[in-house]
Coordinates of C-alpha atoms in Angstrom, one line a residue:
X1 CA 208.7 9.7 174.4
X2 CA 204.9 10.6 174.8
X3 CA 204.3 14.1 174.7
X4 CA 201.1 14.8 176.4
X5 CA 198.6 17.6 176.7
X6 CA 199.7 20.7 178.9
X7 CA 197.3 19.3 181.7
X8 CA 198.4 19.3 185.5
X9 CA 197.0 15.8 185.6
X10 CA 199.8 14.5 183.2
X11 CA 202.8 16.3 184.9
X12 CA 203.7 12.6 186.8
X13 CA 203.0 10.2 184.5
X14 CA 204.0 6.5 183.6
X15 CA 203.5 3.3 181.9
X16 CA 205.6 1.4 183.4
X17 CA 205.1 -2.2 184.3
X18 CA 202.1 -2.6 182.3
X19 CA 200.5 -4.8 178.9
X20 CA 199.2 -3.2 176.1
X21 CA 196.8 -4.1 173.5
X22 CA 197.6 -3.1 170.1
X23 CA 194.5 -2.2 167.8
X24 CA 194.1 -3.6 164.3
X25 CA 194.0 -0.2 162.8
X26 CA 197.3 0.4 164.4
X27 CA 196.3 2.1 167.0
X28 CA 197.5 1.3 170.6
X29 CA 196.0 1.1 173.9
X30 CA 198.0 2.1 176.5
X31 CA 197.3 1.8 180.1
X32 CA 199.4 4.6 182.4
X33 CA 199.0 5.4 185.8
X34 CA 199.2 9.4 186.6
X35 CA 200.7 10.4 190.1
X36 CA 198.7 13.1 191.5
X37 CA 200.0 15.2 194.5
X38 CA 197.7 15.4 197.2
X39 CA 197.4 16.7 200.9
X40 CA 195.9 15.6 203.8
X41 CA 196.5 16.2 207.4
X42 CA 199.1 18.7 206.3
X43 CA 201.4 15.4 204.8
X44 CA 201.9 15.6 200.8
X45 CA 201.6 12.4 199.3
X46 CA 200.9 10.5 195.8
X47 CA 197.9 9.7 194.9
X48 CA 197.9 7.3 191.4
X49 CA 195.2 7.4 188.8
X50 CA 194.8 4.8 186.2
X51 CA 193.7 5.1 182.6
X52 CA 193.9 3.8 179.0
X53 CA 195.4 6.1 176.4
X54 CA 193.9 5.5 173.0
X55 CA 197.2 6.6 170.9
X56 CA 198.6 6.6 167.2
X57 CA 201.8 4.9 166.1
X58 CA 203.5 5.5 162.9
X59 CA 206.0 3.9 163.0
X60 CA 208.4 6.4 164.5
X61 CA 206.4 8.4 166.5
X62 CA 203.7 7.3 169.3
X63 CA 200.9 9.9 169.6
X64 CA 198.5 10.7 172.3
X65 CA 194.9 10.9 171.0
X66 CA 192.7 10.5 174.4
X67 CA 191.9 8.7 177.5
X68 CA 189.6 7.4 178.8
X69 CA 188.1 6.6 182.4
X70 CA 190.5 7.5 185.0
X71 CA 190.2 5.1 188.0
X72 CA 191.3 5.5 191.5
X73 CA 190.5 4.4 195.0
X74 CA 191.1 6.4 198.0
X75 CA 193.2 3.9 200.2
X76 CA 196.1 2.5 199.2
X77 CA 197.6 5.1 197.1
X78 CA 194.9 4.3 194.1
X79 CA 195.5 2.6 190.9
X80 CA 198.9 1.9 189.4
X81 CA 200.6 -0.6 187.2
X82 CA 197.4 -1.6 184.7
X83 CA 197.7 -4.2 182.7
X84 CA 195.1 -4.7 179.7
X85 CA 193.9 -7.5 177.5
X86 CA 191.2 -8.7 174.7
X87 CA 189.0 -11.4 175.4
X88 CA 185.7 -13.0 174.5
X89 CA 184.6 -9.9 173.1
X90 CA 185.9 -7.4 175.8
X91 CA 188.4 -5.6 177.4
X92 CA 190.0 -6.6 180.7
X93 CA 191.8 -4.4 183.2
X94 CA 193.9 -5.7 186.4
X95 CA 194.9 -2.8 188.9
X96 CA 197.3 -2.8 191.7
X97 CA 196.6 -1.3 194.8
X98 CA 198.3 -1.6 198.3
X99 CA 195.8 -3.9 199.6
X100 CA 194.6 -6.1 197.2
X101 CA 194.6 -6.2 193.1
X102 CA 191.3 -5.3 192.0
X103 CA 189.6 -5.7 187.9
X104 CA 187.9 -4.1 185.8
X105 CA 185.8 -4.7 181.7
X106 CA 185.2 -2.3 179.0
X107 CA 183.1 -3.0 175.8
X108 CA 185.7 0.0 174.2
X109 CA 188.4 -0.5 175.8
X110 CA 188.1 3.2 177.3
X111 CA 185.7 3.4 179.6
X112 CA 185.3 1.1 182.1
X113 CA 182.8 0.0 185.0
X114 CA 183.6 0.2 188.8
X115 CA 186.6 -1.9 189.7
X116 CA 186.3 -4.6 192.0
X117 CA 188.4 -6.5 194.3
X118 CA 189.6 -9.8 192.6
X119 CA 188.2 -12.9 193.7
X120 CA 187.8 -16.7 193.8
X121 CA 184.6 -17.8 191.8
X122 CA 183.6 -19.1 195.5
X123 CA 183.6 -15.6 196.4
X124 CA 187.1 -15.4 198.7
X125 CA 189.7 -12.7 198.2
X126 CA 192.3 -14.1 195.7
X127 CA 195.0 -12.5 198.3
X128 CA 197.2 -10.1 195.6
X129 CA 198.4 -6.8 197.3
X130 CA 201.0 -4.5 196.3
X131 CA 202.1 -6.3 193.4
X132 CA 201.3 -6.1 189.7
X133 CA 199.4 -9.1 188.3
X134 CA 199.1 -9.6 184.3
X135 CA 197.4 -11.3 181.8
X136 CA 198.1 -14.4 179.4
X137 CA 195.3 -15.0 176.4
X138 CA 194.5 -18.3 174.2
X139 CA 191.5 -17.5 172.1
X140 CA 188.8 -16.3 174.2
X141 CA 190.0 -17.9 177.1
X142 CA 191.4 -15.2 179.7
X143 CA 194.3 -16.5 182.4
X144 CA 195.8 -14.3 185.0
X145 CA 199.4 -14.5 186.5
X146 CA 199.7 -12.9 190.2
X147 CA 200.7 -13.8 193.5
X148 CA 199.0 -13.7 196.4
X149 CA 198.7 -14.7 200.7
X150 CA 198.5 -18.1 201.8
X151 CA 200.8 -20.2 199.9
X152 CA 203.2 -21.6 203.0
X153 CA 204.9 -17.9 201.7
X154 CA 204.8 -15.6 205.0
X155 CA 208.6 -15.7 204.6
X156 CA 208.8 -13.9 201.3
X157 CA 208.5 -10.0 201.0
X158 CA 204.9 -8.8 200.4
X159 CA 203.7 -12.8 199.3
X160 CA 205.8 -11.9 195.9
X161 CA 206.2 -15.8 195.3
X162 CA 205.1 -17.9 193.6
X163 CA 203.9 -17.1 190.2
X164 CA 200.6 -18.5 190.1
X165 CA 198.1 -18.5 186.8
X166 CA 194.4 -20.0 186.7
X167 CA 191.7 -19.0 183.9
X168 CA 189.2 -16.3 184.6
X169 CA 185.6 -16.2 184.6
X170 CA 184.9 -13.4 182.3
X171 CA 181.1 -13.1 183.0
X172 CA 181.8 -13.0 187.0
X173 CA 185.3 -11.7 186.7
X174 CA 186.7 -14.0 189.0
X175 CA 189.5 -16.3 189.2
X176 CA 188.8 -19.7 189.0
X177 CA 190.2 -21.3 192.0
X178 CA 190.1 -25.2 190.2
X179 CA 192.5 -23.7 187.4
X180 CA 195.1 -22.6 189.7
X181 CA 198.6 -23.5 188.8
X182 CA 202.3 -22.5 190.1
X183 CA 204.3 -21.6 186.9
X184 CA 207.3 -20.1 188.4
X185 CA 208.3 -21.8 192.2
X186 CA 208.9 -19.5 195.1
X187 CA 212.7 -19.8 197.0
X188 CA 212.4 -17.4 199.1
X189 CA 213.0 -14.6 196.9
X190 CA 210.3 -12.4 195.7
X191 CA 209.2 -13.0 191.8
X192 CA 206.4 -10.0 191.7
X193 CA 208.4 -7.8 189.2
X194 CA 207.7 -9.8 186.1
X195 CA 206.6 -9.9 182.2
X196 CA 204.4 -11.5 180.2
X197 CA 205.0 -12.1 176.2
X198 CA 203.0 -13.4 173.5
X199 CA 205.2 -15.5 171.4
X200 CA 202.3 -16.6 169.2
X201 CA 198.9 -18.0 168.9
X202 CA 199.5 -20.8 171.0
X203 CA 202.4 -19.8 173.6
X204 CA 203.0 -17.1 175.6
X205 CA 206.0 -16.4 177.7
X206 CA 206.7 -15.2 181.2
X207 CA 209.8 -14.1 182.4
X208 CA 211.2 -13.5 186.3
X209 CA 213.8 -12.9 188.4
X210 CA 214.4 -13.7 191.7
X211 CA 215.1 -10.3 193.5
X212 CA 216.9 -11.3 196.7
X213 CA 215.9 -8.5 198.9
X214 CA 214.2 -9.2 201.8
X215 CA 212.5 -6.8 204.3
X216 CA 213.7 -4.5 207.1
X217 CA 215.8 -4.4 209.5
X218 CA 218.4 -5.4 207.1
X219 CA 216.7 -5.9 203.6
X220 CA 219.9 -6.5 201.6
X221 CA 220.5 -9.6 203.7
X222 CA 220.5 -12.2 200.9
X223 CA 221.1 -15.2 203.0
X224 CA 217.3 -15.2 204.1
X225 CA 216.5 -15.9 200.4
X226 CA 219.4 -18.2 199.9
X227 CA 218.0 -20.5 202.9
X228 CA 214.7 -21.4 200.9
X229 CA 217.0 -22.2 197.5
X230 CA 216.7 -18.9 195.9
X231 CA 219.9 -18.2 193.9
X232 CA 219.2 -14.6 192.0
X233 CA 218.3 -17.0 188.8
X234 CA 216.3 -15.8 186.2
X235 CA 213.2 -17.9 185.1
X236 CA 211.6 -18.0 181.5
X237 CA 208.0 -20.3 181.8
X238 CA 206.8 -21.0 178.6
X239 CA 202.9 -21.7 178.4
X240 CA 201.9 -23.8 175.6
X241 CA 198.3 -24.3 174.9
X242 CA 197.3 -27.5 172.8

């Protein structure tokens, strides 16, 4: 457990579904998303704030030092889910959002520049929504793993399969649509809940399952999965870099 400072803005807060990056000092960098409590139009709903907690570890006990930015977006209930990574000299932070996944660089790996939508390097949307996306590194090279629209997928709940991974333009922060691979197939179950592991210098690991709901009006009817192949399997992909 994290205890953190007696703030109103840390009363909902999580890190749930999200990478770290581990200092060499022993530090840890933690991004969390905070759940905020807002009102508009007389409605109360959650709005989510992310940000990267700079905290020490020793061993036993995990201890909150600072944060830094805290990023949100008005639409789409903000920021959640941030996943971090160290690249080419910088820091890298993917965001979820309800209507598309959006980036993010630090030179600190605190504070951080406007987020924007993510992209193809030819400058159309990548097509992530509401769903995490996370990252894979080899070196100084920088690969995402998401999902996203227009992938013969209308069928599967929120475009949650496949798995896809391509290399990132770091300088442009942009996916880099010739890289574009399928690591984990889509069978009509949705694959968006999902990890990524380091293994070593040259492999990394990520890991799925095929969640067999589906959407309303019944979305426990598993036979709409099960007609595309999908057989609540769980899938390990092993990346290997020469």
């Amino acid at each position: 457990r994290l205890e953190l400072p007696d703030e109103p803005k840390f009363f909902s807060s999580g890190a749930g579904c999200t990478q770290r990056f581990d200092l060499p000092n022993g530090e840890i960098l933690l991004p969390v998303y905070l759940r905020m409590m807002e009102t508009a139009h007389g409605i109360h709903h959650f709005q989510c704030v992310s940000t990267i907690m700079r905290c020490a570890f020793d061993g036993e006990t995990l201890r909150y030092i600072e944060n830094g930015t805290e990023l949100t977006i008005p639409t789409g209930r903000g920021f959640c889910e941030p996943s971090l990574a160290f690249a080419a000299g910088r820091y890298f932070l993917t965001l979820r959002n309800n209507d598309a996944g959006y980036v993010t660089a630090s030179h600190d790996g605190l504070h951080y520049a406007e987020p924007v939508q993510w992209r193809y390097d030819d400058g159309t949307e990548l097509g992530n929504y509401n769903t995490q996306q996370h990252w894979v590194t080899h070196g100084d090279d920088l690969y995402l793993v998401y999902t996203r629209r227009g992938a013969n997928n209308d069928h599967v709940m929120r475009h949650r399969a496949p798995l896809f991974m391509a290399q990132v333009d770091t300088e442009r922060l942009r996916v880099i649509r010739d890289t574009e691979q399928v690591i984990v197939p889509e069978r009509g179950a949705r694959l968006g809940n999902f990890g990524v592991t380091r293994i070593g210098e040259h492999e990394s690991w990520v890991v799925a399952a095929e969640w067999m709901q589906t959407t309303l009006p019944d979305p426990f009817d598993c036979t709409v999965c099960e007609k595309y192949g999908s057989d609540n399997s769980m899938w390990l992909s092993k990346i290997k870099f020469q």
